């Protein structure tokens, strides 16, 4: 079996270059993902904060699931 040194070096160079560029692309995408994501400001409320969500019975308002979903999209709440 004949092993060509220049060919082996080229393959090794290609693999190292591929790994380096993949890591660079991953780092850039990770940085962009962190930059785009919104700031999480959901800390503990202070002062005169009120509870914005209250549990209700399933049919307490007389609406079925499709109507509630339509109202959700209509009002955006």
C-alpha positions as a printed Julia matrix, in Angstrom:
77×3 Matrix{Float64}:
   0.0    0.0    0.0
   1.45   3.33  -1.08
   0.68   6.37   1.07
   1.21   9.7   -0.58
   2.47  12.3    1.9
   1.3   15.41  -0.03
  -2.15  13.91  -0.5
  -2.4   13.03   3.2
  -1.26  16.54   4.18
  -3.89  18.09   1.88
  -6.63  15.95   3.41
  -5.47  16.79   6.92
  -5.35  20.5    6.0
  -8.88  20.27   4.57
 -10.22  18.57   7.72
  -8.59  21.14  10.02
  -9.88  24.0    7.87
 -13.39  22.49   7.83
 -13.43  22.12  11.61
 -12.11  25.66  12.14
 -14.66  27.21   9.78
 -17.48  25.18  11.35
 -16.5   26.42  14.8
 -16.27  30.0   13.52
 -19.73  29.76  11.95
 -21.12  28.28  15.17
 -19.61  31.11  17.2
 -21.01  33.77  14.87
 -24.48  32.21  14.9
 -24.38  31.92  18.69
 -23.39  35.57  19.02
 -26.17  36.65  16.65
 -28.69  34.51  18.53
 -27.79  36.18  21.83
 -27.84  39.62  20.23
 -31.29  39.13  18.68
 -32.97  37.58  21.72
 -34.94  40.02  23.87
 -33.72  41.1   27.27
 -35.34  39.06  30.0
 -36.79  41.56  32.44
 -39.15  39.23  34.26
 -37.8   39.95  37.72
 -39.74  39.86  40.95
 -42.33  42.65  40.89
 -41.9   45.42  43.42
 -44.16  48.13  44.77
 -47.88  47.96  44.06
 -47.81  45.14  41.54
 -51.01  43.19  40.94
 -51.58  39.68  39.71
 -52.37  39.83  36.0
 -53.6   36.27  35.57
 -56.43  34.61  37.44
 -57.56  31.04  37.07
 -61.14  30.67  35.91
 -63.35  27.69  35.38
 -63.25  26.11  31.95
 -66.64  27.4   30.85
 -66.93  30.34  33.24
 -67.38  32.91  30.46
 -69.56  30.75  28.2
 -66.99  30.54  25.38
 -65.7   27.4   23.82
 -62.06  26.87  22.9
 -62.37  28.07  19.3
 -64.05  31.32  20.37
 -61.44  31.97  23.03
 -58.68  31.39  20.5
 -60.36  33.77  18.03
 -60.66  36.44  20.73
 -57.02  35.88  21.66
 -55.89  36.54  18.09
 -58.36  39.4   17.66
 -57.36  41.36  20.78
 -53.78  40.13  21.05
 -54.08  39.33  24.74
